Coordinates of C-alpha atoms and ligand atoms in Angstrom, one line a residue:
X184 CA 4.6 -30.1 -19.2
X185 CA 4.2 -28.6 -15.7
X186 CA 5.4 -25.5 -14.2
X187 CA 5.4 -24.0 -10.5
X188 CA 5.9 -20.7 -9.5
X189 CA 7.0 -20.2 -5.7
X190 CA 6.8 -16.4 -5.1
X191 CA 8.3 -14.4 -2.4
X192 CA 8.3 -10.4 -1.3
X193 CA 5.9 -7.4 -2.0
X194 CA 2.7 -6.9 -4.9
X195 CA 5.6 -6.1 -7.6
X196 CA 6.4 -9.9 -7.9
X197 CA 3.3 -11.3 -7.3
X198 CA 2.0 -9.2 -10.2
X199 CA 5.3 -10.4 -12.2
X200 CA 4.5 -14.3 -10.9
X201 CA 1.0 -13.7 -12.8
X202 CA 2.5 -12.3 -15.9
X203 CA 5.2 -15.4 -15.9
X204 CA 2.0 -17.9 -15.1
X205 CA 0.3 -16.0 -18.3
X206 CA 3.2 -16.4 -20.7
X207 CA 3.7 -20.4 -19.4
X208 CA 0.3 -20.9 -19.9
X209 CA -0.1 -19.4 -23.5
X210 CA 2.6 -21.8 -24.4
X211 CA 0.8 -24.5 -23.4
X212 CA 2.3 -25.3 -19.9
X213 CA 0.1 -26.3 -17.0
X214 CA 0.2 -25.3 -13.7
X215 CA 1.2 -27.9 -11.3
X216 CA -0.2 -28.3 -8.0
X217 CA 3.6 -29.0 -6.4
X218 CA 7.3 -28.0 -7.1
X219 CA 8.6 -31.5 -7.2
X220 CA 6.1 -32.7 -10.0
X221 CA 6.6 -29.3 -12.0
X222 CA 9.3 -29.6 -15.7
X223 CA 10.2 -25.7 -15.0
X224 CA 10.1 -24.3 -11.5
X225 CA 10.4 -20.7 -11.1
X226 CA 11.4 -19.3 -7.5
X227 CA 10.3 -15.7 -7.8
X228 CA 12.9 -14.0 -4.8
X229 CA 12.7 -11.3 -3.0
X230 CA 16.1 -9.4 -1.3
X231 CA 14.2 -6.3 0.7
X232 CA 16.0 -8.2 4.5
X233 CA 18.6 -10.7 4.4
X234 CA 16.2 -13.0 5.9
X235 CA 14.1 -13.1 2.9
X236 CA 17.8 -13.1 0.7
X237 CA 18.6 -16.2 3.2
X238 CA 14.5 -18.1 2.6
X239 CA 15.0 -17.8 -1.1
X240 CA 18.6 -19.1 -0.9
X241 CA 17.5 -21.7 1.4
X242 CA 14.4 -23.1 -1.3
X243 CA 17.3 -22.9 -3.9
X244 CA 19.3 -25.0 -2.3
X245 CA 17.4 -27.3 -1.3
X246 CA 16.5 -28.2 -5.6
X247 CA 20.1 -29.7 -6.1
X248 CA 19.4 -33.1 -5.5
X249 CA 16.0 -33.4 -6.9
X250 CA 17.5 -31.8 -10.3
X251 CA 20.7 -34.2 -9.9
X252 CA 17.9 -36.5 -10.0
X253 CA 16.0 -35.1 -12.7
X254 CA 18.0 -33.4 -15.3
X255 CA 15.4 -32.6 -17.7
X256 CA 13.6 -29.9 -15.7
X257 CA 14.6 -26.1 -15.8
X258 CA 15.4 -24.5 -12.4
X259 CA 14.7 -20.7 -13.1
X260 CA 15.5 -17.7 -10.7
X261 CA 13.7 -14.8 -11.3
X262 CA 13.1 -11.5 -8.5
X263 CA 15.1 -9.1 -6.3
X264 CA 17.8 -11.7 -5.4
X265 CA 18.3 -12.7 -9.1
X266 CA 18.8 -9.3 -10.3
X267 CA 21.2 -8.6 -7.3
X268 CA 22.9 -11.6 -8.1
X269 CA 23.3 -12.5 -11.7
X270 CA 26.1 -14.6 -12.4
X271 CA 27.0 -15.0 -9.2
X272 CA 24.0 -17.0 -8.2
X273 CA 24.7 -19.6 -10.9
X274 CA 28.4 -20.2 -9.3
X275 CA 27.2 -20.6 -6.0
X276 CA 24.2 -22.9 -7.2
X277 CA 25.0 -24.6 -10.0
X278 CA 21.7 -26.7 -10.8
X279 CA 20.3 -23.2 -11.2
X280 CA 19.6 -22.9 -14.9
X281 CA 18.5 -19.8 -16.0
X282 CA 18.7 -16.3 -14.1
X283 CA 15.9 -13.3 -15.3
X284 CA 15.8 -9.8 -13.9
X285 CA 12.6 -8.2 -13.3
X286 CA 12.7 -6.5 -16.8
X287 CA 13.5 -10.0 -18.7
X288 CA 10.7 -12.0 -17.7
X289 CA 8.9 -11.2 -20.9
X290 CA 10.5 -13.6 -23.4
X291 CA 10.4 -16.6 -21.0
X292 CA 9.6 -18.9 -23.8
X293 CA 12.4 -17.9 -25.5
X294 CA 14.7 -18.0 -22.7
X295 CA 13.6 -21.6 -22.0
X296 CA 14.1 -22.9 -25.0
X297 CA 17.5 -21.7 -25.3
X298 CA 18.3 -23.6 -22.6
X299 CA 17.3 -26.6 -23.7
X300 CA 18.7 -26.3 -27.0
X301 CA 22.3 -25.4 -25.8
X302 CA 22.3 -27.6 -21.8
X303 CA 23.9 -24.1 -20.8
X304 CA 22.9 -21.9 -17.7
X305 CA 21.2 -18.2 -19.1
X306 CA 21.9 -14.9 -17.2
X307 CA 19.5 -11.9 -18.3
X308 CA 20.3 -9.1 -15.7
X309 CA 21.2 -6.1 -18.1
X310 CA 18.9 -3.0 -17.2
X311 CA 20.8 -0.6 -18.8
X312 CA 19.0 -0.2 -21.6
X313 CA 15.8 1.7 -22.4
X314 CA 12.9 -0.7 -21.3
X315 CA 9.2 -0.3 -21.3
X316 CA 6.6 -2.1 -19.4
X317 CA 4.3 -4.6 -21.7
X318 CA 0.7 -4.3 -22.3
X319 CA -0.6 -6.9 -20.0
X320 CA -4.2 -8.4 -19.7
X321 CA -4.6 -10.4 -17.1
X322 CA -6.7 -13.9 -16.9
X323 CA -9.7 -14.4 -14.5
X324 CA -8.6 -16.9 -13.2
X325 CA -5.4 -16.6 -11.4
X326 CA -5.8 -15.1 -8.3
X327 CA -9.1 -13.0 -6.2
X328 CA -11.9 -12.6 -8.5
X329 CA -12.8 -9.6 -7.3
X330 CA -9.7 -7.5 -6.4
X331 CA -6.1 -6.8 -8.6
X332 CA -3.2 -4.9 -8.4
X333 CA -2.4 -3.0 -11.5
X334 CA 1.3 -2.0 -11.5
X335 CA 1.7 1.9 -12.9
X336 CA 5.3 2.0 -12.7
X337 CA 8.7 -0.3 -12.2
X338 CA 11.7 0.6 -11.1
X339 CA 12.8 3.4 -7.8
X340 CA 15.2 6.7 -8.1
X341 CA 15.4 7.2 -4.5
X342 CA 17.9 5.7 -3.0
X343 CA 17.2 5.3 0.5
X344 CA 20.5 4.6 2.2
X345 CA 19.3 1.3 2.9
X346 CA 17.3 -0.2 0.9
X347 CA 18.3 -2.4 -2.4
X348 CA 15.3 -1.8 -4.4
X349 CA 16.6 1.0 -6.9
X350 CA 19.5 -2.1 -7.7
X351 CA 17.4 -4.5 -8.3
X352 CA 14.5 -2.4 -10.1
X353 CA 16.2 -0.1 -11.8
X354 CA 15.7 3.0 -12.7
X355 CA 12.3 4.2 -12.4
X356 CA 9.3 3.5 -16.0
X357 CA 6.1 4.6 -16.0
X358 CA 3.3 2.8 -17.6
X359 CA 1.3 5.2 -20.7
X360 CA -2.0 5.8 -19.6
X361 CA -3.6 4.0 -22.0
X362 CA -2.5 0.6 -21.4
X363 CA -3.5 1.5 -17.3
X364 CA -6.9 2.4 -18.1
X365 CA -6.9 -0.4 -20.7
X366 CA -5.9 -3.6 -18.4
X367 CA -8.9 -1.2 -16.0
X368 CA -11.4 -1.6 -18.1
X369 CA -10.2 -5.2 -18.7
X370 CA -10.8 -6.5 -15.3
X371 CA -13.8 -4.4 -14.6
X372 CA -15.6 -6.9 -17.6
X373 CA -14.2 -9.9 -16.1
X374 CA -15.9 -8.6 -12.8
X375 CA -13.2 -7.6 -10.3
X376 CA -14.6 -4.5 -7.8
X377 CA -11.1 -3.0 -6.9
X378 CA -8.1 -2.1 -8.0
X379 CA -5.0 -0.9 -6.2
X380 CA -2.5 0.6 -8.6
X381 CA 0.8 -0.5 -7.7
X382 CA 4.5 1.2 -7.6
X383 CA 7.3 1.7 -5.2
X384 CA 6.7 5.2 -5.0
X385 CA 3.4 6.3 -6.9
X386 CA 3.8 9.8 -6.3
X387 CA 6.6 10.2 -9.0
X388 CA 4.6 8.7 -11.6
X389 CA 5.0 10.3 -15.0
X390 CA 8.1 12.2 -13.9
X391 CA 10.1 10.3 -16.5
X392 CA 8.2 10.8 -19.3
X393 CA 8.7 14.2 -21.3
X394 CA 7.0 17.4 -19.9
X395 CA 4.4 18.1 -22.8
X396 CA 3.0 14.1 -22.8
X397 CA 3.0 13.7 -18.8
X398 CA 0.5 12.4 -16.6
X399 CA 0.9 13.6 -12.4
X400 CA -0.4 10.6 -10.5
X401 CA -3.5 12.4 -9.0
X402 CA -4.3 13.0 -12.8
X403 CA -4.0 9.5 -13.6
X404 CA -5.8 8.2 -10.4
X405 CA -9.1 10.9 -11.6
X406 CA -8.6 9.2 -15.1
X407 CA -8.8 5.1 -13.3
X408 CA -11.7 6.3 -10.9
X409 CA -13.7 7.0 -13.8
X410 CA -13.9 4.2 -15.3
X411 CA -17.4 2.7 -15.3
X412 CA -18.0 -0.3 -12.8
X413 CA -15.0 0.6 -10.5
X414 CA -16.1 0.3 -6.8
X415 CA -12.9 0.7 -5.0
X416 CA -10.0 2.6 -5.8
X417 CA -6.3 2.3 -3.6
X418 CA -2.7 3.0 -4.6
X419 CA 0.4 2.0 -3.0
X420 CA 3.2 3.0 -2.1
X421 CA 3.9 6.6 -1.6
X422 CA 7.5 8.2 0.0
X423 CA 6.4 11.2 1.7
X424 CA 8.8 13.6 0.5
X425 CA 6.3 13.7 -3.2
X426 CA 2.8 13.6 -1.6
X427 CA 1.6 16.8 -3.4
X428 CA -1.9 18.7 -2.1
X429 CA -3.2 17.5 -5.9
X430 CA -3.1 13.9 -4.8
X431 CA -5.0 14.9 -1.0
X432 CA -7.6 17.2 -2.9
X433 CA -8.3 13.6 -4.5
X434 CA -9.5 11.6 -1.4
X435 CA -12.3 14.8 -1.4
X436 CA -12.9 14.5 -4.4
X437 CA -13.1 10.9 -5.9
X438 CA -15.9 8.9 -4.3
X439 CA -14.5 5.5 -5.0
X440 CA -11.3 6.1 -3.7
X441 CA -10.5 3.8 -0.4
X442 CA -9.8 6.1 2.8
X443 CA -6.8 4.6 3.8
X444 CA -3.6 6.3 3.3
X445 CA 0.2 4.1 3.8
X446 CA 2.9 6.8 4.2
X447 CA 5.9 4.6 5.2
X448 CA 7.5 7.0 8.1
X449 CA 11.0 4.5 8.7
X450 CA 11.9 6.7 11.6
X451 CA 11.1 9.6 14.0
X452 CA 14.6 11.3 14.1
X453 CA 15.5 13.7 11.6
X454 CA 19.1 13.4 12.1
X455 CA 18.3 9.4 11.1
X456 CA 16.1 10.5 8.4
X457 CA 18.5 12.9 6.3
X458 CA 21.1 9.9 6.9
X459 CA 18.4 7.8 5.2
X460 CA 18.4 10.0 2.4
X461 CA 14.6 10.2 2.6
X462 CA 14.5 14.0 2.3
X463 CA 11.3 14.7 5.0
X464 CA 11.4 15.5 8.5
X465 CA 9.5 15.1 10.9
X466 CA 7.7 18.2 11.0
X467 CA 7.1 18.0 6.9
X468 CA 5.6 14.4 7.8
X469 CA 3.1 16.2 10.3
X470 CA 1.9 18.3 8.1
X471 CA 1.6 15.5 5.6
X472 CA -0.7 14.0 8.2
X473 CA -2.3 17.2 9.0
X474 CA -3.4 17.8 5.7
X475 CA -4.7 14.3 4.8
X476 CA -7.0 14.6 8.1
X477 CA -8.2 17.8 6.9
X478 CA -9.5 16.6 3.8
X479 CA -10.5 13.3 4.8
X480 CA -11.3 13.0 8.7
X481 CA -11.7 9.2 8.8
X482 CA -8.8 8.5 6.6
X483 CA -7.0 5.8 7.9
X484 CA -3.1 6.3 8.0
X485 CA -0.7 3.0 8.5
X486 CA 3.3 3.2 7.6
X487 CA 6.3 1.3 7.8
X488 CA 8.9 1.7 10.1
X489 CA 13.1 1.0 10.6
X490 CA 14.2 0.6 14.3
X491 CA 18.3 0.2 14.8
X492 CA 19.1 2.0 11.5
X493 CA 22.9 2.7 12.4
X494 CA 24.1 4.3 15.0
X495 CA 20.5 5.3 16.1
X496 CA 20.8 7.0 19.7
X497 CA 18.0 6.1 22.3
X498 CA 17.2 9.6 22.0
X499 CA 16.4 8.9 18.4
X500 CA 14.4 5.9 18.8
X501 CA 12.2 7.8 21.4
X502 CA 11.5 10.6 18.4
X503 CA 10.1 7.2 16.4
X504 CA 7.9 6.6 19.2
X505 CA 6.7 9.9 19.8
X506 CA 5.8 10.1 16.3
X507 CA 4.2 7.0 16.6
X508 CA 1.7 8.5 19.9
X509 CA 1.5 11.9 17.9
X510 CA -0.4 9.8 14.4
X511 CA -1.4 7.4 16.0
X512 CA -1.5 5.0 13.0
X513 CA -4.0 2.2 12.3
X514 CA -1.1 -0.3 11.9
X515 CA 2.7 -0.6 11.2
X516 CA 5.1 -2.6 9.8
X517 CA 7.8 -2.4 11.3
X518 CA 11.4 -4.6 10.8
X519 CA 15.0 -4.2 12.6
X520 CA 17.7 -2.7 10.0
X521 CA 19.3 -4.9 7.9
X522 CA 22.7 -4.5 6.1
X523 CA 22.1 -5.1 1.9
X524 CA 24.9 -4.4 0.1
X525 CA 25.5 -2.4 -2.1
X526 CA 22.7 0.1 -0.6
X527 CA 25.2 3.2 1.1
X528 CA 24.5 2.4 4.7
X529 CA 26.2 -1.2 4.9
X530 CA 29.4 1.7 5.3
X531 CA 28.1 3.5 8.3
X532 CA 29.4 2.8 11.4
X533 CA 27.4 1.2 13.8
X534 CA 27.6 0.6 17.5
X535 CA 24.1 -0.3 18.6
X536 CA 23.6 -3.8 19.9
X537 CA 21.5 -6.5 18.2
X538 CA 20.3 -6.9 21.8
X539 CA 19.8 -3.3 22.3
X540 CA 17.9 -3.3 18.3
X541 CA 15.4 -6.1 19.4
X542 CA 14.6 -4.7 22.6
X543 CA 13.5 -1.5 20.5
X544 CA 11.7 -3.6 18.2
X545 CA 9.5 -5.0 20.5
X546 CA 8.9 -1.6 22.8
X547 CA 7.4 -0.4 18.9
X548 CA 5.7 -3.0 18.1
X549 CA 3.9 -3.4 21.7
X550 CA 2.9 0.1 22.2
X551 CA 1.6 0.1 17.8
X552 CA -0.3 -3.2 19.3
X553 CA -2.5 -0.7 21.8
X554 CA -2.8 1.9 19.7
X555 CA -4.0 0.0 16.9
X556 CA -7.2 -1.4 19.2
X557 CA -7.8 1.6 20.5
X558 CA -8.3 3.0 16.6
X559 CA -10.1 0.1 15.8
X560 CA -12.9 1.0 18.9
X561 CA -13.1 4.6 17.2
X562 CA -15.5 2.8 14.6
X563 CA -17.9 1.1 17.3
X564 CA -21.5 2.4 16.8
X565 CA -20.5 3.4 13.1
X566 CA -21.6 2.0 10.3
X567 CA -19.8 0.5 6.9
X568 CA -20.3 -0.5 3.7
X569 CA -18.0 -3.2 3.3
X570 CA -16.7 -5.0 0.1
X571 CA -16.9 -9.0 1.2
X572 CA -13.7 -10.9 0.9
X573 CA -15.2 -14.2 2.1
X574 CA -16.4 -16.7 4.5
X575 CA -14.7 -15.6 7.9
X576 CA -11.5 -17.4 8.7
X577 CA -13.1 -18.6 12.4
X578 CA -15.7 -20.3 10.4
X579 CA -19.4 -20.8 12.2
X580 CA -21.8 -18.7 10.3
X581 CA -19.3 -15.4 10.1
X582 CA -18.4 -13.4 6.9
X583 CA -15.3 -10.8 6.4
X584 CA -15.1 -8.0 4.4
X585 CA -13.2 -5.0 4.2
X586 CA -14.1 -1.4 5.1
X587 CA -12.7 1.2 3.0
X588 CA -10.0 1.4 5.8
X589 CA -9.0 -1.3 4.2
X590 CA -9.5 -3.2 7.9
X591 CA -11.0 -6.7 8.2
X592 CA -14.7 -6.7 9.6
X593 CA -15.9 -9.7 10.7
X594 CA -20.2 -10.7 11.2
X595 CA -22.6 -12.8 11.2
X596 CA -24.8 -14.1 8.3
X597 CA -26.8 -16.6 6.9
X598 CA -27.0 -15.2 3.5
X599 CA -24.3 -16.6 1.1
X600 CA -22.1 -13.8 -0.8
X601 CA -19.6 -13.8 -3.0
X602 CA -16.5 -12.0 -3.0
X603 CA -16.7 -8.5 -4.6
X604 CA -20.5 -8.2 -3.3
X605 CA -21.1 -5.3 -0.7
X606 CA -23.2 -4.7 2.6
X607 CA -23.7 -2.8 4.9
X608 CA -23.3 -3.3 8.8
X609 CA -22.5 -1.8 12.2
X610 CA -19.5 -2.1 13.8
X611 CA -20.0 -3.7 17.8
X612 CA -16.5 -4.5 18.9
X613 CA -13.1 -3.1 17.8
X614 CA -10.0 -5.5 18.3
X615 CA -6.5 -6.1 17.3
X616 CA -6.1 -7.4 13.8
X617 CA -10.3 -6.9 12.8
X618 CA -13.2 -5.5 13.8
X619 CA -16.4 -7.3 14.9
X620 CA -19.8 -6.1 13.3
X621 CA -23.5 -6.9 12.6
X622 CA -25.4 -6.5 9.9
X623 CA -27.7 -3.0 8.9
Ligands
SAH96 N1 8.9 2.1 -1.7 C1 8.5 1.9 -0.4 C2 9.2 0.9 0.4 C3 9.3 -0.5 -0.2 S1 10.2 -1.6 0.8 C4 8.6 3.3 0.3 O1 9.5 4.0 0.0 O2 7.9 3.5 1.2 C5 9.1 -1.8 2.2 C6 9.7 -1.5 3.5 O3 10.8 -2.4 3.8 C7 10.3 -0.1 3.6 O4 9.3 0.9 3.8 C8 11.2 -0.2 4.8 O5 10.5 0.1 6.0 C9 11.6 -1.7 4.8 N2 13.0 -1.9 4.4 C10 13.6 -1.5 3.2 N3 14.9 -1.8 3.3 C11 15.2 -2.2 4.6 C12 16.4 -2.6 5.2 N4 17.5 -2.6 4.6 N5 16.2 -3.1 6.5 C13 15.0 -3.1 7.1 N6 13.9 -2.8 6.5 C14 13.9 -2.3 5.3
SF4_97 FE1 13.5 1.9 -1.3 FE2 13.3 4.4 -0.8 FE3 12.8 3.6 -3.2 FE4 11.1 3.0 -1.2 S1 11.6 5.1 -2.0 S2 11.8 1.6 -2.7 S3 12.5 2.7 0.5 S4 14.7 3.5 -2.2
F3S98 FE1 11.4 -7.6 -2.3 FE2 12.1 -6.7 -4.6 FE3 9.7 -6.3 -3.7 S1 13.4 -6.7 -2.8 S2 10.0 -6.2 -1.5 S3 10.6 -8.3 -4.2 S4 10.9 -4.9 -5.0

């Protein structure tokens, strides 16, 4: 029997696409090579944009006549859109047969062979109740050999007015200690080099577990970097409004951990911000910036941004681009607003033209475009020990690898390396997406 996992979205469900992979496995499943030869295909969804709602919907759709086809095989749902949609999803596509919530993927087995005792569709959505996050010890050999995530924590209590992840992640768990440092230790012996310790907001890790047995997150990143054999260290994500002066001290502090700092902004204005509901404004966010600088010169800074939230004024928009000049971040993600109901702001009013949204957009994204190369040529003359990822994508003879920065160096070699392995070079040429560099 063969199964095929299609994953969309962030690190949370690629991490949950490993564990799923893991469980199929252990029950003696193989992993097949496409989705049309696989007995149980999972489509792992993500719901952060409508567009990615609308990609998921679109794969979904487009299993109906291969399972009219084939009735035997299990069409599974799992992700952001699953949880979002529960029953629903099943009346809209019917050949769907089973849909899991992020906190149900555990029992898999079990859930599968329900369905093919009783021929009936399965909807496990419920995260009401109390739920904690499974030991998990990963296999070598899904994924890099030489870099994980390790998620810390599930789940958001923020509510952002626009954003659907605290509905379909629930309500934020933190992982003990113990099991962290444990699935560490783990994938130090099976060789990886770095770890990035994964949540949607890190810096609230521990802040739902009583007082007298909590862990802060800059304790629990001093407790990882210890661990013997760990070379690189990054977290992700933080919301500004928790980033205490604990967690800066930290990038003084612990040697292994990776200068390079993403502090998702979303926008400029602080009339747009306190509409958000992300509690910063701008000036808190500059000191934010101030501070990481002062502890860590070189760190690099990169962030995420929201253009065309409702009703944002031109004047507003210009406060996300002055912010932009004033950090002058490595890179930036940056996405036009999208409604996702039932997050609050799919009520506010909004007058601002997808025309007029676009046009924003693209003013962003092509002044971010300069700044970034002209960060990148800050490093020429420097030099870097780098962690190789691999041969170079642009083939002939060149190697990448990734400075601490966590940006893509590119040089020449003739030695062979393996991922994980580290050198050191010089960087020649900064440019848009890498940097060019030759060996020390
Ligand atoms: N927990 C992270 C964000 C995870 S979502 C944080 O708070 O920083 C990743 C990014 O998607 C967000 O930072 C935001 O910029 C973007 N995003 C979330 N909801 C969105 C929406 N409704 N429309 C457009 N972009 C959105
Ligand atoms: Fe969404 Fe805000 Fe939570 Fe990030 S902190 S996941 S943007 S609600
Ligand atoms: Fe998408 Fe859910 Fe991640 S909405 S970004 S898969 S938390």
């Amino acid at each position: 029997m063969k199964f095929f996992i299609e994953t969309f979205g962030c690190q949370m469900n690629d991490r949950d696409s490993l564990i799923m992979t893991q469980i199929l496995e252990q029950a003696g499943y193989s992993c097949g090579t496409s989705i049309m030869e696989a007995d149980i295909i999972v489509i792992n969804t993500c719901s952060i944009r409508g567009k990615a709602e609308q990609k998921a919907y679109s794969l979904i759709g487009s299993l109906r006549k291969h399972k009219l086809a084939n009735p035997n095989i299990i069409i599974i749902v799992t992700g952001c859109v699953a949880q979002q949609e529960g029953r629903a999803m099943v009346s809209r596509m019917q050949h769907v047969d089973m849909v899991l919530g992020p906190q149900s993927i555990y029992g898999l087995i079990d859930h599968i062979e329900k369905v093919k005792e009783t021929g009936e569709s399965l909807i496990l959505t419920d995260q009401s109740k109390r739920f904690e996050i499974p030991p998990f010890l990963p296999d070598l050999h899904h994924s890099t050999p030489h870099k994980r995530f390790v998620t810390i924590m599930q789940g958001c209590n923020n509510y952002c007015t626009y954003c659907i992840v605290p509905f379909t992640r629930g309500r934020e768990v933190s992982r003990k200690p113990a099991d962290i440092i444990a699935e560490v230790k783990h994938l130090i012996d099976l060789g990886v080099k770095e770890v990035t310790l994964l949540g949607q907001n890190v810096n609230s890790y521990g802040l739902d577990q009583p007082d007298e047995s909590r862990t802060s997150f800059p304790e629990l990143l001093r407790e990882v970097s210890k661990v013997a054999g760990l070379i690189r260290l990054r977290f992700t994500t933080s919301n500004p409004k928790d980033l205490s002066n604990d967690l800066m001290s930290c990038f003084a502090e612990l040697d292994n951990l990776c200068l390079h700092f993403h502090l998702p902004m979303q926008s400029g204005s602080d009339i747009v911000l306190e509409r958000m509901n992300r509690k910063y404004t701008v000036a808190d966010y500059l000191l934010l910036v101030k501070g990481l600088r002062a502890v860590a010169p070189d760190i690099s800074i990169t962030t995420d941004i929201i253009v065309g939230f409702p009703n944002e004024t031109d004047a507003d928009f210009m406060g996300t681009m002055a912010l932009m000049e004033e950090v002058r971040y490595d890179s930036a993600f940056s996405f036009i607003y999208s409604n996702r109901p039932p997050a609050l702001s799919c009520d506010f009013a909004d007058e601002v033209s997808k025309e007029e949204k676009s046009r924003r957009l693209a003013l962003f994204q092509k002044r971010q475009k300069e700044i970034t190369v002209e960060q990148h040529q800050r490093f020429v003359g420097r030099e870097f020990d780098l962690m190789i990822e691999g041969e170079s994508k642009m083939g002939n003879g060149q190697w990448s690898g990734r400075s601490t920065h966590n940006i893509i160096v590119n040089f020449y070699s003739e030695t062979v390396y393996q991922p994980g392995d580290m050198v050191r070079v010089r960087v020649t040429e900064g440019l848009m997406n890498s940097l060019r560099a030759e060996l020390v």
